[in-house]
Amino acid sequence: MARGVVGLFAFVAVLCSASADTANKRQPLFAYEENPLTESTLRNLIINKGVGHGDAHLFAFDDGSVLDPNRLKRGACKVFPGDAEWPSDEKWDALDQLVDGALIKTIPLAAPCYPNLGAYDVEKCTAVVNNFSIPYLHENDPTSIFWPLYQGRTCMPTLKPSAGGSECTLGGSPVYAINISSVGQIQLAINFARNANLRLVVKNTGHDYLGKSTGAGALSIWTHNLKDLKYYQSLEIPGYSGPAMKVGAGATVKEVYQEAERSGVSVLGGICESVGYAGGYVAGGGHTPLSGLYGMAADHVMALEVVTPDGHFRTASPEENTDLYWALRGGGGGTFGVVTSIIVRVHPKLPVVTSEFTLETSPTVAADTFWQGIRAYFELFIPFTDAGTYSWFMLFNNGNGSYTFQMTPFFAPNHTIPSFEALIKPWTDTLRKLGIPFTPKTVSHESFYPAYASTWAKDVMLNSAGAVRVPGNRLLPRRNWEDPVKFNATFAALRANSEAGHLFMGYHQAPRNRANVDNAVNSAWREAVAFIILAGEIPENPTPADVKRASEQLRNEIIAPLRKVSPESEGGGAYLNEANVDEPEWQAAFYGKQYPRLLELKKKYDSQEVFYGPTAVGSEGWEVRDPDEGTITQNGRLCRV
Ligand SMILES: Cc1cc2nc3c(=O)[nH]c(=O)nc-3n(C[C@H](O)[C@H](O)[C@H](O)COP(=O)(O)OP(=O)(O)OC[C@H]3O[C@@H](n4cnc5c(N)ncnc54)[C@H](O)[C@@H]3O)c2cc1C
Ligand SMILES: *[C@@H]1O[C@H](CO)[C@@H](O)[C@H](O)[C@H]1NC(C)=O
Ligand SMILES: *[C@@H]1O[C@H](CO)[C@@H](O)[C@H](O)[C@H]1NC(C)=O
Ligand SMILES: *[C@@H]1O[C@H](CO)[C@@H](O)[C@H](O)[C@H]1NC(C)=O
Ligand SMILES: *[C@@H]1O[C@H](CO)[C@@H](O)[C@H](O)[C@H]1NC(C)=O
Ligand SMILES: *[C@@H]1O[C@H](CO)[C@@H](O)[C@H](O)[C@H]1NC(C)=O
């Protein structure tokens, strides 16, 4: 090339980087994101670590060629321990070398309770038994999950192992996990799983309600230690300029709240402090006590860093990989790649009023009167949500003809006590007229965090890790309130459910699209004014038959009447992050109108089907061959259907 031409090119390049100031507007990276692997650095790493030539292909990026068409044929399964294709110890060692020794062979959390794995230790077992309901015990473990039902309950903590079967086995736990501290390790894990045809799972906190963060025979990417957090008073990135926080994949809701409070801002997060922030929460949409003012948490995510199923590290933002940006905000966790951090817009601090009280039947309050008082509350969901408020309540049928309703709490951001009291006056007037006593504890807080800390942070219901439950939910649309006939049918269904003896909990909230964004959040959320949480009743230490009974009861007797009054075709749906894994037609219920586009993007970004999760986009192509546990667990081979 002539000298002049080279000069011209250099000149243009300088001009470009100077004029299109995207160069200095790029997303900031955390230290662990600064050295992603590329074709050439991967090649060097393989050489430097002395990985044998024959094994190099196991770590290669996806070059777009189909690895083996038979892998996706009907009946084909991901490679499982014991199979001839299962990687040899030498190959696992090579992976361990490349990830700097971060590969961990799974020892189930409760292994110290059992004689068979060489980990027996009464003291350690006692600690696991005593602390099994503490979410952090599971978060701090590479593979343990919040709801053991999906693991297959093959290693439950017990001081008497002989009582429940004397062996601890891996069941639905992954075989290995990688304790992630850099993006390169995630790239290697994805490449290895794809090339060796292994099942891959992603675990952050392990809170997933459907067992999406575990899987038999899998390699797990454990993101828990990516705790970095950074606040920017003013951030300039493509598509956004303003105050923001960059959140690492392993930070919890509580850590994000505390950083926001320290920085003098508020941020959208959920009600459970131990839930992860940038993992499943945001991926599923993320409802929040501030949803009445701002919408879903995902609506405020301005960029994400992600390792895609081909092994490459990418930015998803309004200007880069825009379709991926769309999908990662609402399309569900563990589906399109591994998010390493997100940038979330933050908001000014605002005052919050919280109010907690109990309503109950008594000698002077008959059940029918009590239900009129509850109905008066439900009737106000439109004005309550229009006023930006949110609540969490629980309604107990005490089984002796008495009922208890606990408001824990009514949460009114940007309200003063007088404005809050004026808002709820129509309800409190009715309660007085009905003669239902109540003594609200109403408190005004300076900002979100103290309001949060003095209410949900002490809720024991949120501290129930290790419980064996069959959970489910329903999103009820505003139109069920606007039409009096529908409202009556809706309220009658809820009341009948409680009268039949079932616990019923829920929220009034309306995460409308207040930020006016286009993302993958389930369209049912945009119409909702109520989010109802349900559960199948289950005895202690249930047998598979008990679980099956509870699961069927939940589906057919508890959720079905609510689905009937709020079908998907009329704006109803369910929240994929707190859902029942046996939900029929989950595509419509969990993803609403977004499903067809999500499925297209799944095919585009994960054509080799590296990522799988029960009820995740595209999962209809797979099944887990688990033993009959009464519900879908992850304790079995993953195979094509
Ligand atoms: C007690 C309790 C209270 C809750 N309260 C709320 C609430 O107020 N609002 C709300 O919206 N939700 C709430 N949830 C639901 C919560 O949002 C989901 O359980 C969520 O999936 C948890 O995400 P995680 O990353 O902590 O959990 P995990 O179980 O570790 O992961 C969940 C899913 O996300 C995937 N995932 C995790 N990290 C990544 C990553 N970095 N990249 C890609 N995929 C990833 C996993 O593979 C899995 O599919 C609550 C849950 C519990 C148990
Ligand atoms: C776990 O239980 C033990 C008692 O066996 C207790 O001493 C310990 O403090 C508990 N650990 C945590 C983290 O709560
Ligand atoms: C995981 O890695 C971190 C460092 O990133 C380390 O502090 C921690 O002890 C490791 N945990 C396990 C269980 O290996
Ligand atoms: C019914 O049960 C509840 C909860 O156990 C109890 O508080 C209440 O006193 C009982 N009421 C009657 C009428 O027995
Ligand atoms: C909070 O209230 C103030 C004053 O009433 C109003 O100006 C502001 O817009 C409100 N903030 C939000 C987020 O709605
Ligand atoms: C709805 O129910 C209420 C109370 O039971 C009743 O008064 C009202 O007439 C009903 N409305 C309709 C439209 O059915």
mmCIF file with all atom_site columns, C-alpha atoms in Angstrom, residues 516-602:
data_model
loop_
_atom_site.group_PDB
_atom_site.id
_atom_site.type_symbol
_atom_site.label_atom_id
_atom_site.label_alt_id
_atom_site.label_comp_id
_atom_site.label_asym_id
_atom_site.label_entity_id
_atom_site.label_seq_id
_atom_site.pdbx_PDB_ins_code
_atom_site.Cartn_x
_atom_site.Cartn_y
_atom_site.Cartn_z
_atom_site.occupancy
_atom_site.B_iso_or_equiv
_atom_site.pdbx_formal_charge
_atom_site.auth_seq_id
_atom_site.auth_comp_id
_atom_site.auth_asym_id
_atom_site.auth_atom_id
_atom_site.pdbx_PDB_model_num
ATOM 1  C CA . ASN A 1 516 ? -41.644 3.916   28.531 1.00 0.00 ? 516 ASN A CA 1
ATOM 2  C CA . VAL A 1 517 ? -39.103 1.299   27.472 1.00 0.00 ? 517 VAL A CA 1
ATOM 3  C CA . ASP A 1 518 ? -39.257 -1.672  25.147 1.00 0.00 ? 518 ASP A CA 1
ATOM 4  C CA . ASN A 1 519 ? -38.013 -4.844  26.817 1.00 0.00 ? 519 ASN A CA 1
ATOM 5  C CA . ALA A 1 520 ? -38.946 -8.472  27.377 1.00 0.00 ? 520 ALA A CA 1
ATOM 6  C CA . VAL A 1 521 ? -40.848 -8.019  30.662 1.00 0.00 ? 521 VAL A CA 1
ATOM 7  C CA . ASN A 1 522 ? -44.003 -10.161 30.613 1.00 0.00 ? 522 ASN A CA 1
ATOM 8  C CA . SER A 1 523 ? -46.822 -8.067  29.158 1.00 0.00 ? 523 SER A CA 1
ATOM 9  C CA . ALA A 1 524 ? -49.066 -9.267  32.017 1.00 0.00 ? 524 ALA A CA 1
ATOM 10 C CA . TRP A 1 525 ? -47.014 -7.164  34.448 1.00 0.00 ? 525 TRP A CA 1
ATOM 11 C CA . ARG A 1 526 ? -47.952 -3.998  32.618 1.00 0.00 ? 526 ARG A CA 1
ATOM 12 C CA . GLU A 1 527 ? -51.632 -4.509  33.304 1.00 0.00 ? 527 GLU A CA 1
ATOM 13 C CA . ALA A 1 528 ? -51.411 -5.986  36.780 1.00 0.00 ? 528 ALA A CA 1
ATOM 14 C CA . VAL A 1 529 ? -52.799 -4.325  39.888 1.00 0.00 ? 529 VAL A CA 1
ATOM 15 C CA . ALA A 1 530 ? -52.459 -7.439  42.052 1.00 0.00 ? 530 ALA A CA 1
ATOM 16 C CA . PHE A 1 531 ? -49.846 -10.165 42.351 1.00 0.00 ? 531 PHE A CA 1
ATOM 17 C CA . ILE A 1 532 ? -51.151 -13.156 44.294 1.00 0.00 ? 532 ILE A CA 1
ATOM 18 C CA . ILE A 1 533 ? -48.805 -15.727 45.833 1.00 0.00 ? 533 ILE A CA 1
ATOM 19 C CA . LEU A 1 534 ? -50.107 -19.229 46.369 1.00 0.00 ? 534 LEU A CA 1
ATOM 20 C CA . ALA A 1 535 ? -48.783 -22.524 47.657 1.00 0.00 ? 535 ALA A CA 1
ATOM 21 C CA . GLY A 1 536 ? -49.833 -26.148 47.719 1.00 0.00 ? 536 GLY A CA 1
ATOM 22 C CA . GLU A 1 537 ? -50.090 -27.491 51.259 1.00 0.00 ? 537 GLU A CA 1
ATOM 23 C CA . ILE A 1 538 ? -47.476 -30.022 52.051 1.00 0.00 ? 538 ILE A CA 1
ATOM 24 C CA . PRO A 1 539 ? -46.838 -32.066 55.218 1.00 0.00 ? 539 PRO A CA 1
ATOM 25 C CA . GLU A 1 540 ? -43.414 -32.141 56.848 1.00 0.00 ? 540 GLU A CA 1
ATOM 26 C CA . ASN A 1 541 ? -40.943 -34.481 55.108 1.00 0.00 ? 541 ASN A CA 1
ATOM 27 C CA . PRO A 1 542 ? -43.356 -35.152 52.277 1.00 0.00 ? 542 PRO A CA 1
ATOM 28 C CA . THR A 1 543 ? -43.260 -38.292 50.179 1.00 0.00 ? 543 THR A CA 1
ATOM 29 C CA . PRO A 1 544 ? -43.321 -37.919 46.385 1.00 0.00 ? 544 PRO A CA 1
ATOM 30 C CA . ALA A 1 545 ? -47.034 -38.774 46.580 1.00 0.00 ? 545 ALA A CA 1
ATOM 31 C CA . ASP A 1 546 ? -47.577 -35.876 49.009 1.00 0.00 ? 546 ASP A CA 1
ATOM 32 C CA . VAL A 1 547 ? -45.724 -33.514 46.679 1.00 0.00 ? 547 VAL A CA 1
ATOM 33 C CA . LYS A 1 548 ? -47.782 -34.739 43.749 1.00 0.00 ? 548 LYS A CA 1
ATOM 34 C CA . ARG A 1 549 ? -50.993 -34.179 45.661 1.00 0.00 ? 549 ARG A CA 1
ATOM 35 C CA . ALA A 1 550 ? -49.913 -30.664 46.665 1.00 0.00 ? 550 ALA A CA 1
ATOM 36 C CA . SER A 1 551 ? -48.732 -29.877 43.169 1.00 0.00 ? 551 SER A CA 1
ATOM 37 C CA . GLU A 1 552 ? -51.994 -31.010 41.594 1.00 0.00 ? 552 GLU A CA 1
ATOM 38 C CA . GLN A 1 553 ? -53.993 -29.194 44.242 1.00 0.00 ? 553 GLN A CA 1
ATOM 39 C CA . LEU A 1 554 ? -52.057 -26.019 43.548 1.00 0.00 ? 554 LEU A CA 1
ATOM 40 C CA . ARG A 1 555 ? -52.521 -26.307 39.815 1.00 0.00 ? 555 ARG A CA 1
ATOM 41 C CA . ASN A 1 556 ? -56.115 -27.541 39.667 1.00 0.00 ? 556 ASN A CA 1
ATOM 42 C CA . GLU A 1 557 ? -57.790 -26.159 42.775 1.00 0.00 ? 557 GLU A CA 1
ATOM 43 C CA . ILE A 1 558 ? -55.793 -23.127 43.800 1.00 0.00 ? 558 ILE A CA 1
ATOM 44 C CA . ILE A 1 559 ? -54.391 -21.477 40.668 1.00 0.00 ? 559 ILE A CA 1
ATOM 45 C CA . ALA A 1 560 ? -56.993 -22.691 38.135 1.00 0.00 ? 560 ALA A CA 1
ATOM 46 C CA . PRO A 1 561 ? -59.928 -20.620 39.496 1.00 0.00 ? 561 PRO A CA 1
ATOM 47 C CA . LEU A 1 562 ? -57.727 -17.517 39.366 1.00 0.00 ? 562 LEU A CA 1
ATOM 48 C CA . ARG A 1 563 ? -56.527 -18.332 35.868 1.00 0.00 ? 563 ARG A CA 1
ATOM 49 C CA . LYS A 1 564 ? -60.160 -18.747 34.865 1.00 0.00 ? 564 LYS A CA 1
ATOM 50 C CA . VAL A 1 565 ? -60.981 -15.176 35.907 1.00 0.00 ? 565 VAL A CA 1
ATOM 51 C CA . SER A 1 566 ? -57.748 -13.818 34.386 1.00 0.00 ? 566 SER A CA 1
ATOM 52 C CA . PRO A 1 567 ? -56.794 -15.843 31.308 1.00 0.00 ? 567 PRO A CA 1
ATOM 53 C CA . GLU A 1 568 ? -53.705 -14.768 29.350 1.00 0.00 ? 568 GLU A CA 1
ATOM 54 C CA . SER A 1 569 ? -55.987 -13.675 26.504 1.00 0.00 ? 569 SER A CA 1
ATOM 55 C CA . GLU A 1 570 ? -57.493 -11.126 28.906 1.00 0.00 ? 570 GLU A CA 1
ATOM 56 C CA . GLY A 1 571 ? -54.330 -9.718  30.415 1.00 0.00 ? 571 GLY A CA 1
ATOM 57 C CA . GLY A 1 572 ? -53.601 -12.321 33.109 1.00 0.00 ? 572 GLY A CA 1
ATOM 58 C CA . GLY A 1 573 ? -50.343 -14.198 33.571 1.00 0.00 ? 573 GLY A CA 1
ATOM 59 C CA . ALA A 1 574 ? -47.795 -15.341 36.124 1.00 0.00 ? 574 ALA A CA 1
ATOM 60 C CA . TYR A 1 575 ? -44.409 -14.082 37.271 1.00 0.00 ? 575 TYR A CA 1
ATOM 61 C CA . LEU A 1 576 ? -41.729 -16.457 35.985 1.00 0.00 ? 576 LEU A CA 1
ATOM 62 C CA . ASN A 1 577 ? -39.431 -15.790 38.950 1.00 0.00 ? 577 ASN A CA 1
ATOM 63 C CA . GLU A 1 578 ? -41.846 -16.959 41.668 1.00 0.00 ? 578 GLU A CA 1
ATOM 64 C CA . ALA A 1 579 ? -43.812 -19.469 39.684 1.00 0.00 ? 579 ALA A CA 1
ATOM 65 C CA . ASN A 1 580 ? -44.938 -23.056 39.731 1.00 0.00 ? 580 ASN A CA 1
ATOM 66 C CA . VAL A 1 581 ? -42.679 -25.234 37.607 1.00 0.00 ? 581 VAL A CA 1
ATOM 67 C CA . ASP A 1 582 ? -45.682 -27.334 36.527 1.00 0.00 ? 582 ASP A CA 1
ATOM 68 C CA . GLU A 1 583 ? -47.613 -24.333 35.171 1.00 0.00 ? 583 GLU A CA 1
ATOM 69 C CA . PRO A 1 584 ? -49.484 -25.483 32.062 1.00 0.00 ? 584 PRO A CA 1
ATOM 70 C CA . GLU A 1 585 ? -48.747 -23.381 28.961 1.00 0.00 ? 585 GLU A CA 1
ATOM 71 C CA . TRP A 1 586 ? -46.047 -21.506 30.802 1.00 0.00 ? 586 TRP A CA 1
ATOM 72 C CA . GLN A 1 587 ? -44.886 -19.774 27.615 1.00 0.00 ? 587 GLN A CA 1
ATOM 73 C CA . ALA A 1 588 ? -47.991 -17.579 27.562 1.00 0.00 ? 588 ALA A CA 1
ATOM 74 C CA . ALA A 1 589 ? -48.293 -17.301 31.336 1.00 0.00 ? 589 ALA A CA 1
ATOM 75 C CA . PHE A 1 590 ? -44.657 -16.359 32.077 1.00 0.00 ? 590 PHE A CA 1
ATOM 76 C CA . TYR A 1 591 ? -43.678 -14.405 28.968 1.00 0.00 ? 591 TYR A CA 1
ATOM 77 C CA . GLY A 1 592 ? -46.989 -13.125 27.569 1.00 0.00 ? 592 GLY A CA 1
ATOM 78 C CA . LYS A 1 593 ? -46.760 -11.430 24.210 1.00 0.00 ? 593 LYS A CA 1
ATOM 79 C CA . GLN A 1 594 ? -42.967 -11.475 24.325 1.00 0.00 ? 594 GLN A CA 1
ATOM 80 C CA . TYR A 1 595 ? -42.564 -15.216 23.856 1.00 0.00 ? 595 TYR A CA 1
ATOM 81 C CA . PRO A 1 596 ? -42.325 -15.513 20.056 1.00 0.00 ? 596 PRO A CA 1
ATOM 82 C CA . ARG A 1 597 ? -39.556 -12.920 19.819 1.00 0.00 ? 597 ARG A CA 1
ATOM 83 C CA . LEU A 1 598 ? -37.730 -14.392 22.795 1.00 0.00 ? 598 LEU A CA 1
ATOM 84 C CA . LEU A 1 599 ? -37.747 -17.816 21.169 1.00 0.00 ? 599 LEU A CA 1
ATOM 85 C CA . GLU A 1 600 ? -36.330 -16.347 17.962 1.00 0.00 ? 600 GLU A CA 1
ATOM 86 C CA . LEU A 1 601 ? -33.529 -14.672 19.901 1.00 0.00 ? 601 LEU A CA 1
ATOM 87 C CA . LYS A 1 602 ? -32.825 -17.866 21.800 1.00 0.00 ? 602 LYS A CA 1
#
